[in-house]
JSON list of C-alpha atoms in Angstrom, two decimals:
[
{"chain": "A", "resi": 1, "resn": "UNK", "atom": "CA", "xyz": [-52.14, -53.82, 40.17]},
{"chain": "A", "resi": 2, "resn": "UNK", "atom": "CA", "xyz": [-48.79, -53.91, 41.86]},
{"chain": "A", "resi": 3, "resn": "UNK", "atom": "CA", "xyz": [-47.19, -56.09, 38.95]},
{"chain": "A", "resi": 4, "resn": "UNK", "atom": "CA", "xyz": [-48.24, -53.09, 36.43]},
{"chain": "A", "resi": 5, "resn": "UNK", "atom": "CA", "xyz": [-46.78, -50.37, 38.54]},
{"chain": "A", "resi": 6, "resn": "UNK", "atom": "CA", "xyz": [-43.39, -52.34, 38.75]},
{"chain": "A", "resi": 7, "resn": "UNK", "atom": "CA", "xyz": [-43.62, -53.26, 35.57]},
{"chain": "A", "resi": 8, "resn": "UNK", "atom": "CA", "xyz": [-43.90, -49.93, 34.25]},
{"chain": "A", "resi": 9, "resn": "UNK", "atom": "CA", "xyz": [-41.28, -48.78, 36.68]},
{"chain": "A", "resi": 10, "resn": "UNK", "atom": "CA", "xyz": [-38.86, -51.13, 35.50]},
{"chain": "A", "resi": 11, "resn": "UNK", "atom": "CA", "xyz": [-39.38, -50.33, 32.25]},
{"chain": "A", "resi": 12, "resn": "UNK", "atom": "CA", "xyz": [-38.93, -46.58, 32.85]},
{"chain": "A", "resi": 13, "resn": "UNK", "atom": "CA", "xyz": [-35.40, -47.51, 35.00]},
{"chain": "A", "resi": 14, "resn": "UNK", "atom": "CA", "xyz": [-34.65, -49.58, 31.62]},
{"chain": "A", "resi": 15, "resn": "UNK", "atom": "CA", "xyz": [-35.39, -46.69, 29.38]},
{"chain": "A", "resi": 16, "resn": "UNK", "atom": "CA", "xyz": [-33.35, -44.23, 31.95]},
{"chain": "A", "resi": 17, "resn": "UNK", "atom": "CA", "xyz": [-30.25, -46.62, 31.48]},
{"chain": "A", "resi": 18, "resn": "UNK", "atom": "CA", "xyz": [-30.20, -47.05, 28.21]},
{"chain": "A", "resi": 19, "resn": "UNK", "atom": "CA", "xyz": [-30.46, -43.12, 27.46]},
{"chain": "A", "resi": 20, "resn": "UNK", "atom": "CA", "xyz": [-27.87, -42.39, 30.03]},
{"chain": "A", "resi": 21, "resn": "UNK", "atom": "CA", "xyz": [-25.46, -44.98, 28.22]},
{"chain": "A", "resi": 22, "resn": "UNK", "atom": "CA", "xyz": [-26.28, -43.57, 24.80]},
{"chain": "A", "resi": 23, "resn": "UNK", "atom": "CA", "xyz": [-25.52, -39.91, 25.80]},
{"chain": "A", "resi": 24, "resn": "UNK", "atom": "CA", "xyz": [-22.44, -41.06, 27.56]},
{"chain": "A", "resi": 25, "resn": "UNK", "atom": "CA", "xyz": [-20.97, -42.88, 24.41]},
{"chain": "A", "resi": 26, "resn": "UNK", "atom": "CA", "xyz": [-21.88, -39.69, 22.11]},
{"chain": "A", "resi": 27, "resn": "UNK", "atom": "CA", "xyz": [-20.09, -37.86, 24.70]},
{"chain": "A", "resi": 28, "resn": "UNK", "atom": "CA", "xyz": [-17.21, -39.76, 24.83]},
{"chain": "A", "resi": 29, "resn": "UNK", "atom": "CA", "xyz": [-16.85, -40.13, 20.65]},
{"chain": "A", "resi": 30, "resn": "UNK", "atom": "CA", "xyz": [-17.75, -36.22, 20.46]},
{"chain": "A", "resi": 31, "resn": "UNK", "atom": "CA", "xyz": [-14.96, -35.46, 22.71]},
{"chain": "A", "resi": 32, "resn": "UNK", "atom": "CA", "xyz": [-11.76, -38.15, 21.81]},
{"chain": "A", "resi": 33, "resn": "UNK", "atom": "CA", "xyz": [-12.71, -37.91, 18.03]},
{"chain": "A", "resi": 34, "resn": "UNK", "atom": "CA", "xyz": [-9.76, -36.47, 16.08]},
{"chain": "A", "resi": 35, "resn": "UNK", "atom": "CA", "xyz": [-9.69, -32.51, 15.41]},
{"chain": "A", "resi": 36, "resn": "UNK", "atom": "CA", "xyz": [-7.67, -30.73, 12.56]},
{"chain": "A", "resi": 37, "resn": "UNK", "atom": "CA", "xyz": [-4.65, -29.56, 14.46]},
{"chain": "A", "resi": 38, "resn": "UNK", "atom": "CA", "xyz": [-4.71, -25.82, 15.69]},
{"chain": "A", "resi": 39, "resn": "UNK", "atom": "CA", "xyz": [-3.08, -23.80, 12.84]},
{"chain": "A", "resi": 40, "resn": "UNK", "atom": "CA", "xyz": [-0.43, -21.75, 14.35]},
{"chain": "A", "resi": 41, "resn": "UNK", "atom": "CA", "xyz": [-0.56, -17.93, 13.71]},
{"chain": "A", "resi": 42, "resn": "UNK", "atom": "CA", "xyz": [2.21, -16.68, 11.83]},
{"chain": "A", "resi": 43, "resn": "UNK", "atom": "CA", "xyz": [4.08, -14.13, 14.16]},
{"chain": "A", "resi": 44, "resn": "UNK", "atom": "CA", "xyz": [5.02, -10.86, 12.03]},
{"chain": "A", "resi": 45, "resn": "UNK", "atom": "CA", "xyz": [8.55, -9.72, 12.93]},
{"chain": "A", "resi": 46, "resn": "UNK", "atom": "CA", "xyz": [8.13, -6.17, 13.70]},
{"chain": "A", "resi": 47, "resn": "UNK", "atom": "CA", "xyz": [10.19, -3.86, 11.35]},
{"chain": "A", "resi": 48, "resn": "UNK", "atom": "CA", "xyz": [13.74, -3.13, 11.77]},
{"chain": "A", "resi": 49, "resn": "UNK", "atom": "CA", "xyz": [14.70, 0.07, 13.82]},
{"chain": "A", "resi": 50, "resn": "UNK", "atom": "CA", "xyz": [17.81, 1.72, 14.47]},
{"chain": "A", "resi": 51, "resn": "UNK", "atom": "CA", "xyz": [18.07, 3.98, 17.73]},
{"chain": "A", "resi": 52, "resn": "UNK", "atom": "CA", "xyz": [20.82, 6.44, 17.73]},
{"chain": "A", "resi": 53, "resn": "UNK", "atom": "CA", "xyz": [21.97, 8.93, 20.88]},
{"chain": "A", "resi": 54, "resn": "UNK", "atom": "CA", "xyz": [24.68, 10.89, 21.54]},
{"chain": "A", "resi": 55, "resn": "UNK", "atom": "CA", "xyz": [26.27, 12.45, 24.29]},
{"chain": "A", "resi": 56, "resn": "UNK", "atom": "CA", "xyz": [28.74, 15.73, 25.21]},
{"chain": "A", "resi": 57, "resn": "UNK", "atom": "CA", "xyz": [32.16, 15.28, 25.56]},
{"chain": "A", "resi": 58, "resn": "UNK", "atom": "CA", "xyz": [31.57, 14.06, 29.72]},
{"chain": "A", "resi": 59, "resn": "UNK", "atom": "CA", "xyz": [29.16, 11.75, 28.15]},
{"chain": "A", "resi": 60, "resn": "UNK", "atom": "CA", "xyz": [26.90, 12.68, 30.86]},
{"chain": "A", "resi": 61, "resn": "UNK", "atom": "CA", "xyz": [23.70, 14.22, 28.73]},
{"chain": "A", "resi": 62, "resn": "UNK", "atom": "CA", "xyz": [22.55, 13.89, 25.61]},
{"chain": "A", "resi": 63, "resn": "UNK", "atom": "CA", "xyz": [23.07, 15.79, 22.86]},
{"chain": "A", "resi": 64, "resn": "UNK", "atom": "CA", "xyz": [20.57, 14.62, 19.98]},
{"chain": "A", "resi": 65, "resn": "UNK", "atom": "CA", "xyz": [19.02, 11.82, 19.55]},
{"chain": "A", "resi": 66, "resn": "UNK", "atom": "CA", "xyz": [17.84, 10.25, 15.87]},
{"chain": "A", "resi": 67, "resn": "UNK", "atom": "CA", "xyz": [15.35, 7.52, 15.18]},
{"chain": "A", "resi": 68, "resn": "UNK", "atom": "CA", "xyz": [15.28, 5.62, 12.17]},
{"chain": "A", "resi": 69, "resn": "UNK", "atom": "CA", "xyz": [12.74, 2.78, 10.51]},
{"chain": "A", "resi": 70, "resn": "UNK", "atom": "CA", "xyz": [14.79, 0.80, 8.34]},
{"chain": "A", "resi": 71, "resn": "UNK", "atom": "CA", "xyz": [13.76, -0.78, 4.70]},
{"chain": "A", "resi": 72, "resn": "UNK", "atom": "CA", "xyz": [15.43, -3.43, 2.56]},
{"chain": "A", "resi": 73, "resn": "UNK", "atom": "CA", "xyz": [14.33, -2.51, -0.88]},
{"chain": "A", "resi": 74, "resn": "UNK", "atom": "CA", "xyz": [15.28, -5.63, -3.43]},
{"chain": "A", "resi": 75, "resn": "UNK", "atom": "CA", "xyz": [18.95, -5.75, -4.91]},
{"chain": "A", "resi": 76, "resn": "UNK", "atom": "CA", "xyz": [19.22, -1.72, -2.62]},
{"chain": "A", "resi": 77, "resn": "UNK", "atom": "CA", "xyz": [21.20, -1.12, 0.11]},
{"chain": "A", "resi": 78, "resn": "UNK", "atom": "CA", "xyz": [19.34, -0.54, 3.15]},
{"chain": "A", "resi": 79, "resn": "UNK", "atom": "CA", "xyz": [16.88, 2.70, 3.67]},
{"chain": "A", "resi": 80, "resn": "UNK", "atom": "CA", "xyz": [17.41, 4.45, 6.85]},
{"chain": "A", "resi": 81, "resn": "UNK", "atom": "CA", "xyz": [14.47, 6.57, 7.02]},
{"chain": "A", "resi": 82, "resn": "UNK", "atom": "CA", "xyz": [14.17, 9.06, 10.01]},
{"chain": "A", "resi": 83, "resn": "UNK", "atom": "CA", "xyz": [11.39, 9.00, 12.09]},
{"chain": "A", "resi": 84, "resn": "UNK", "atom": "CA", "xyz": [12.47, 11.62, 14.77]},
{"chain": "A", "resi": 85, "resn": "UNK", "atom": "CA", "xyz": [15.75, 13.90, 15.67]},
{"chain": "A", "resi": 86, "resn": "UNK", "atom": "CA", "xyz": [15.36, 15.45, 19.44]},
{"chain": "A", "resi": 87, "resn": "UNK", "atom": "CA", "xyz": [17.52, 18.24, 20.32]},
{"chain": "A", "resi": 88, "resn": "UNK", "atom": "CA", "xyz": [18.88, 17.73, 24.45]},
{"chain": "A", "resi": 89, "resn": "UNK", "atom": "CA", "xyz": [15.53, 20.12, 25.14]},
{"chain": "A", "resi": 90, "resn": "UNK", "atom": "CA", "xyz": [13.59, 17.99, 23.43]},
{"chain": "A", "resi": 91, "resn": "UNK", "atom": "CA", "xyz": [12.84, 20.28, 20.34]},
{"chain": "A", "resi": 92, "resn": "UNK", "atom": "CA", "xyz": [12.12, 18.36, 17.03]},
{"chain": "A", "resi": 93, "resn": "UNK", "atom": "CA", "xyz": [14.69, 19.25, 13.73]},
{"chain": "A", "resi": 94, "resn": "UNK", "atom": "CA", "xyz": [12.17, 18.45, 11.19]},
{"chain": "A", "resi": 95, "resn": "UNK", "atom": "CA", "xyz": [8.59, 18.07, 10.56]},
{"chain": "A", "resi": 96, "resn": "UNK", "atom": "CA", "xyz": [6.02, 15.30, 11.60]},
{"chain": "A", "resi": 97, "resn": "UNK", "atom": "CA", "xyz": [5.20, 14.46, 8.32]},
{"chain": "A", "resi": 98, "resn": "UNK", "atom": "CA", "xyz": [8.75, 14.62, 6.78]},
{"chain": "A", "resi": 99, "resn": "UNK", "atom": "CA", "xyz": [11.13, 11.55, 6.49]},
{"chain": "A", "resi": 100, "resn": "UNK", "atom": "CA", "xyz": [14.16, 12.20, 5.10]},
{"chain": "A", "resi": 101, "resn": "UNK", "atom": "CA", "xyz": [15.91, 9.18, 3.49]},
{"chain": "A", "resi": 102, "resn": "UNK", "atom": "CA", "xyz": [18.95, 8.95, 4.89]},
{"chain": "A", "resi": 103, "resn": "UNK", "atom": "CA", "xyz": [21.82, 6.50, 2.81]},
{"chain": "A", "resi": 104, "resn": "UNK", "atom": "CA", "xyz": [23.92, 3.59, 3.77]},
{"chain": "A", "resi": 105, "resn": "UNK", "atom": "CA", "xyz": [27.23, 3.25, 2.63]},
{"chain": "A", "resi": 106, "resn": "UNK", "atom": "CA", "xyz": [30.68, 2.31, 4.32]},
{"chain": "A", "resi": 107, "resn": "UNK", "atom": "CA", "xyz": [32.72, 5.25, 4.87]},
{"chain": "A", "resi": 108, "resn": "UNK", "atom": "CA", "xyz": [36.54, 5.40, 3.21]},
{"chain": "A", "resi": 109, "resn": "UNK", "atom": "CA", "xyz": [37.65, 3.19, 5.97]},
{"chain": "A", "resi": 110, "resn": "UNK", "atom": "CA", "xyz": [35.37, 0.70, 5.63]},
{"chain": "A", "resi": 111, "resn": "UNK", "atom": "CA", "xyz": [32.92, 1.50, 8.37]},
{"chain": "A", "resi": 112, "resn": "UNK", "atom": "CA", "xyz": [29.51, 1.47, 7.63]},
{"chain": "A", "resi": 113, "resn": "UNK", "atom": "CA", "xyz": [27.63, 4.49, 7.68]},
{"chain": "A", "resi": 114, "resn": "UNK", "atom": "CA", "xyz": [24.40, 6.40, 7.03]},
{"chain": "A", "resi": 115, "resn": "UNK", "atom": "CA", "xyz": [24.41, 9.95, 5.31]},
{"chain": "A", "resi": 116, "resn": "UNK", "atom": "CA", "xyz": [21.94, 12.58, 6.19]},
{"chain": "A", "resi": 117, "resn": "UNK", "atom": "CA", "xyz": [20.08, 13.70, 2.72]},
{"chain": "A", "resi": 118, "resn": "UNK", "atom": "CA", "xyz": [22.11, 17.15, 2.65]},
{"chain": "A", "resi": 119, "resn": "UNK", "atom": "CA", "xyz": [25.00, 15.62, 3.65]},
{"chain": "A", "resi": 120, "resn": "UNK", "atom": "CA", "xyz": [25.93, 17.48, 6.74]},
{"chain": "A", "resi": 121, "resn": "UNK", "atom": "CA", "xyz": [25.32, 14.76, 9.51]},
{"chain": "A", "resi": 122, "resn": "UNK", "atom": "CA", "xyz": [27.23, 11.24, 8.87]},
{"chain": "A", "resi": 123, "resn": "UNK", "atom": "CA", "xyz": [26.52, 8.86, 11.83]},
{"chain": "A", "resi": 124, "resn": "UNK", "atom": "CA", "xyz": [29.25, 5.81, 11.61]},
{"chain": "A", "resi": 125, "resn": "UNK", "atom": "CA", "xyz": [28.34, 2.63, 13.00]},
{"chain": "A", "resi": 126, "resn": "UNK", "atom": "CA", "xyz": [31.03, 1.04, 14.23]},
{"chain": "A", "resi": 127, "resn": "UNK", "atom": "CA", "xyz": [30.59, -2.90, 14.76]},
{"chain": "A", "resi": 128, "resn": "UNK", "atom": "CA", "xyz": [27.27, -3.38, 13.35]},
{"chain": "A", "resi": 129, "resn": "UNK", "atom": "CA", "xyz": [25.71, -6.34, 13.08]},
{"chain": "A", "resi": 130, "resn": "UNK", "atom": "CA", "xyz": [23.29, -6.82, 10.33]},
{"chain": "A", "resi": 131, "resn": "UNK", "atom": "CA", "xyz": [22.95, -10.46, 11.08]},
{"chain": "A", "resi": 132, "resn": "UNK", "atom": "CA", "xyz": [21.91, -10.13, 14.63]},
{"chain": "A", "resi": 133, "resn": "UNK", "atom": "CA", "xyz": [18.29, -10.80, 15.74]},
{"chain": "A", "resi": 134, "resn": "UNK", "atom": "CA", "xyz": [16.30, -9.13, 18.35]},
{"chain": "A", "resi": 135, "resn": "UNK", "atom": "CA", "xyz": [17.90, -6.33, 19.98]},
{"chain": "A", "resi": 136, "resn": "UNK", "atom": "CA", "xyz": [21.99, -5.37, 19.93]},
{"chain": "A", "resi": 137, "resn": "UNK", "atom": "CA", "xyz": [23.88, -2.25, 21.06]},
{"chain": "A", "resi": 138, "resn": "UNK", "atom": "CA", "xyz": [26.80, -1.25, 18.62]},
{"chain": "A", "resi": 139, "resn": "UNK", "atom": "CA", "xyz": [29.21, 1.94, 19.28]},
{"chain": "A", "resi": 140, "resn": "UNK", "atom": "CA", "xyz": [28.35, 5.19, 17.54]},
{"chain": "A", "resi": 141, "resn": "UNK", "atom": "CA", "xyz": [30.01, 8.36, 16.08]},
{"chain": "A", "resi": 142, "resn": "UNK", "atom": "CA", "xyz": [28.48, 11.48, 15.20]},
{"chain": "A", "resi": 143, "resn": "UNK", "atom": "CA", "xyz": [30.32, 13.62, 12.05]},
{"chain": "A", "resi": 144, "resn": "UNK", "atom": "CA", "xyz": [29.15, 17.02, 12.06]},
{"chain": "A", "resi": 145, "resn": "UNK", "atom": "CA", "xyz": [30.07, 20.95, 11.81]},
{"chain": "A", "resi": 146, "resn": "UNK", "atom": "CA", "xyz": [26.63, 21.27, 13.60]},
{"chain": "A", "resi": 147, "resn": "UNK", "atom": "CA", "xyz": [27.38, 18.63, 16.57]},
{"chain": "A", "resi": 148, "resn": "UNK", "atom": "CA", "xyz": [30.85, 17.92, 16.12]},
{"chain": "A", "resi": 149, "resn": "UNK", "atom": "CA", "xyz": [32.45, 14.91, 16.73]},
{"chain": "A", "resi": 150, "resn": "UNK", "atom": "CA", "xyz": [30.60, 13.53, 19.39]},
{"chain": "A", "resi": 151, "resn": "UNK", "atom": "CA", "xyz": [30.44, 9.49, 20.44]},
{"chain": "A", "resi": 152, "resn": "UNK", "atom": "CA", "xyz": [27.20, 7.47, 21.38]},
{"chain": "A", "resi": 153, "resn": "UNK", "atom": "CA", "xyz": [25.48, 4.30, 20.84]},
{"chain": "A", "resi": 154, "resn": "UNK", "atom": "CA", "xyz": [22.84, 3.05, 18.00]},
{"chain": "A", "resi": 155, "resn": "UNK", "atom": "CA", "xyz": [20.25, 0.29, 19.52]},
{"chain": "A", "resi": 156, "resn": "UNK", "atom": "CA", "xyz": [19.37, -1.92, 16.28]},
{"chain": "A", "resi": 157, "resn": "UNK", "atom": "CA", "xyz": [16.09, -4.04, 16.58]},
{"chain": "A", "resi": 158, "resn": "UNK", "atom": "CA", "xyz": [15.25, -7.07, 14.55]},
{"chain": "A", "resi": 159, "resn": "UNK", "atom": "CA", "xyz": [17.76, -6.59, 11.15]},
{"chain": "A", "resi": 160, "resn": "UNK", "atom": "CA", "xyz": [18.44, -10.25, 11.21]},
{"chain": "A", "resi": 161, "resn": "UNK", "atom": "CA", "xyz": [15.20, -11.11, 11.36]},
{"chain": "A", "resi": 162, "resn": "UNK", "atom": "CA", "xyz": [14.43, -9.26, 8.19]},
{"chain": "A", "resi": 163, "resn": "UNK", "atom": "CA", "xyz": [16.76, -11.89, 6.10]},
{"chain": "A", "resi": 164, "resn": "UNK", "atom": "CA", "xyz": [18.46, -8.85, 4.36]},
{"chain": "A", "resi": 165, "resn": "UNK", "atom": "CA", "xyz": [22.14, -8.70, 6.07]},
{"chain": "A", "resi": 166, "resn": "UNK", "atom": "CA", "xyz": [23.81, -8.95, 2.55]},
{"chain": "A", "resi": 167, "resn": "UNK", "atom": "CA", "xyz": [22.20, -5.37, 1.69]},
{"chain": "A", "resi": 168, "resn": "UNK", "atom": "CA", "xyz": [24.69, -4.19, 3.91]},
{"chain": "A", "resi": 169, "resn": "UNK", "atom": "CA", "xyz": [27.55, -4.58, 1.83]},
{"chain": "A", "resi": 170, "resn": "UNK", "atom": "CA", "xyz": [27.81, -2.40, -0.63]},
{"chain": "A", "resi": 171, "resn": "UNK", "atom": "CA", "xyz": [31.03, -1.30, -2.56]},
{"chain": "A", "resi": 172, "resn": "UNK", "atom": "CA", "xyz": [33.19, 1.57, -1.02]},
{"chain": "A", "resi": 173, "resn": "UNK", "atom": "CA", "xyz": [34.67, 4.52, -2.92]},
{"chain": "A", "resi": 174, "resn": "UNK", "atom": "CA", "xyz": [35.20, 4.54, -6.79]},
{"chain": "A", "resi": 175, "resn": "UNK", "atom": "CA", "xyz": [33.87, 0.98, -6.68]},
{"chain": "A", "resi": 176, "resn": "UNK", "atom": "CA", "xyz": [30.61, 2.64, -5.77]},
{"chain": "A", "resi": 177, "resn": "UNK", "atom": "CA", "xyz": [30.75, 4.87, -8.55]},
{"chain": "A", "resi": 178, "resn": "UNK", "atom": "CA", "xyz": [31.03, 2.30, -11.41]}
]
């Protein structure tokens, strides 16, 4: 009886080996075969801003502060629409649910600048840089009988990555007209 127990045993190792080989090949084709390459997410550039404050004359507190989302309608200049003006306490000029459109034109020197609706508050952006991507700082001036002429800084996020810089130049003075 000792020849049919080995037998059986070795038949039973033979078996073993043969499954363990089988599931080791699967294994090995399951996990070098070819995939489709991972498709790569498409990151959406978040929309343009444009951050304006500005300070007293000491330039050591703020003043008011405006917040703008900015659009690039087709073949339009830019829309600067406002999102938020803060007063130095904090105190909101306008509505939650309002958003004045403000315009974009370049002033009669050139300059660019955005117009508030009723045309009391110009803010002139001196040096801006519709090409540049990601974040850039340009030099700020406030026209107002309200604020006066006060100085500040605009923080512009993401206009070059909106592909629109040429909506930025738009004709000046009676070329604008015609």
């Amino acid at each position: 009886m000792p020849v049919i127990h080995s037998r059986r045993s070795l038949l039973q190792l033979s078996a073993g080996a043969v499954a363990i080989i089988l599931a080791t090949l699967a294994f090995a084709r399951f996990v070098h075969e070819p995939t489709a390459p991972p498709q790569k997410i498409a990151a959406q550039s978040p929309a343009p801003t444009l951050n304006c404050v500005f300070y007293d004359l000491t330039h050591a507190n703020i003043v008011v502060s405006f917040d703008f989302a900015v659009a690039f309608p087709d073949g339009a200049p830019p829309r600067f629409d406002l999102r938020s003006q803060a007063m130095r306490d904090g105190n909101q000029v306008f509505d939650a649910g309002e958003r004045p459109v403000w315009p974009y034109a370049l002033d009669d020197d050139g300059a660019p600048a955005i117009t508030s609706p009723d045309g009391a508050i110009r803010i002139v952006l001196f040096a801006l840089e519709p090409s540049a991507r990601g974040v850039a700082f340009v030099d700020a001036g406030l026209r107002s009988n309200e604020y006066r002429n006060l100085d500040g800084k605009c923080r512009q996020s993401d206009f070059g990555d909106s592909g629109h810089a040429s909506a930025f130049r738009v004709p000046t003075g009676d070329a604008a007209q015609k």
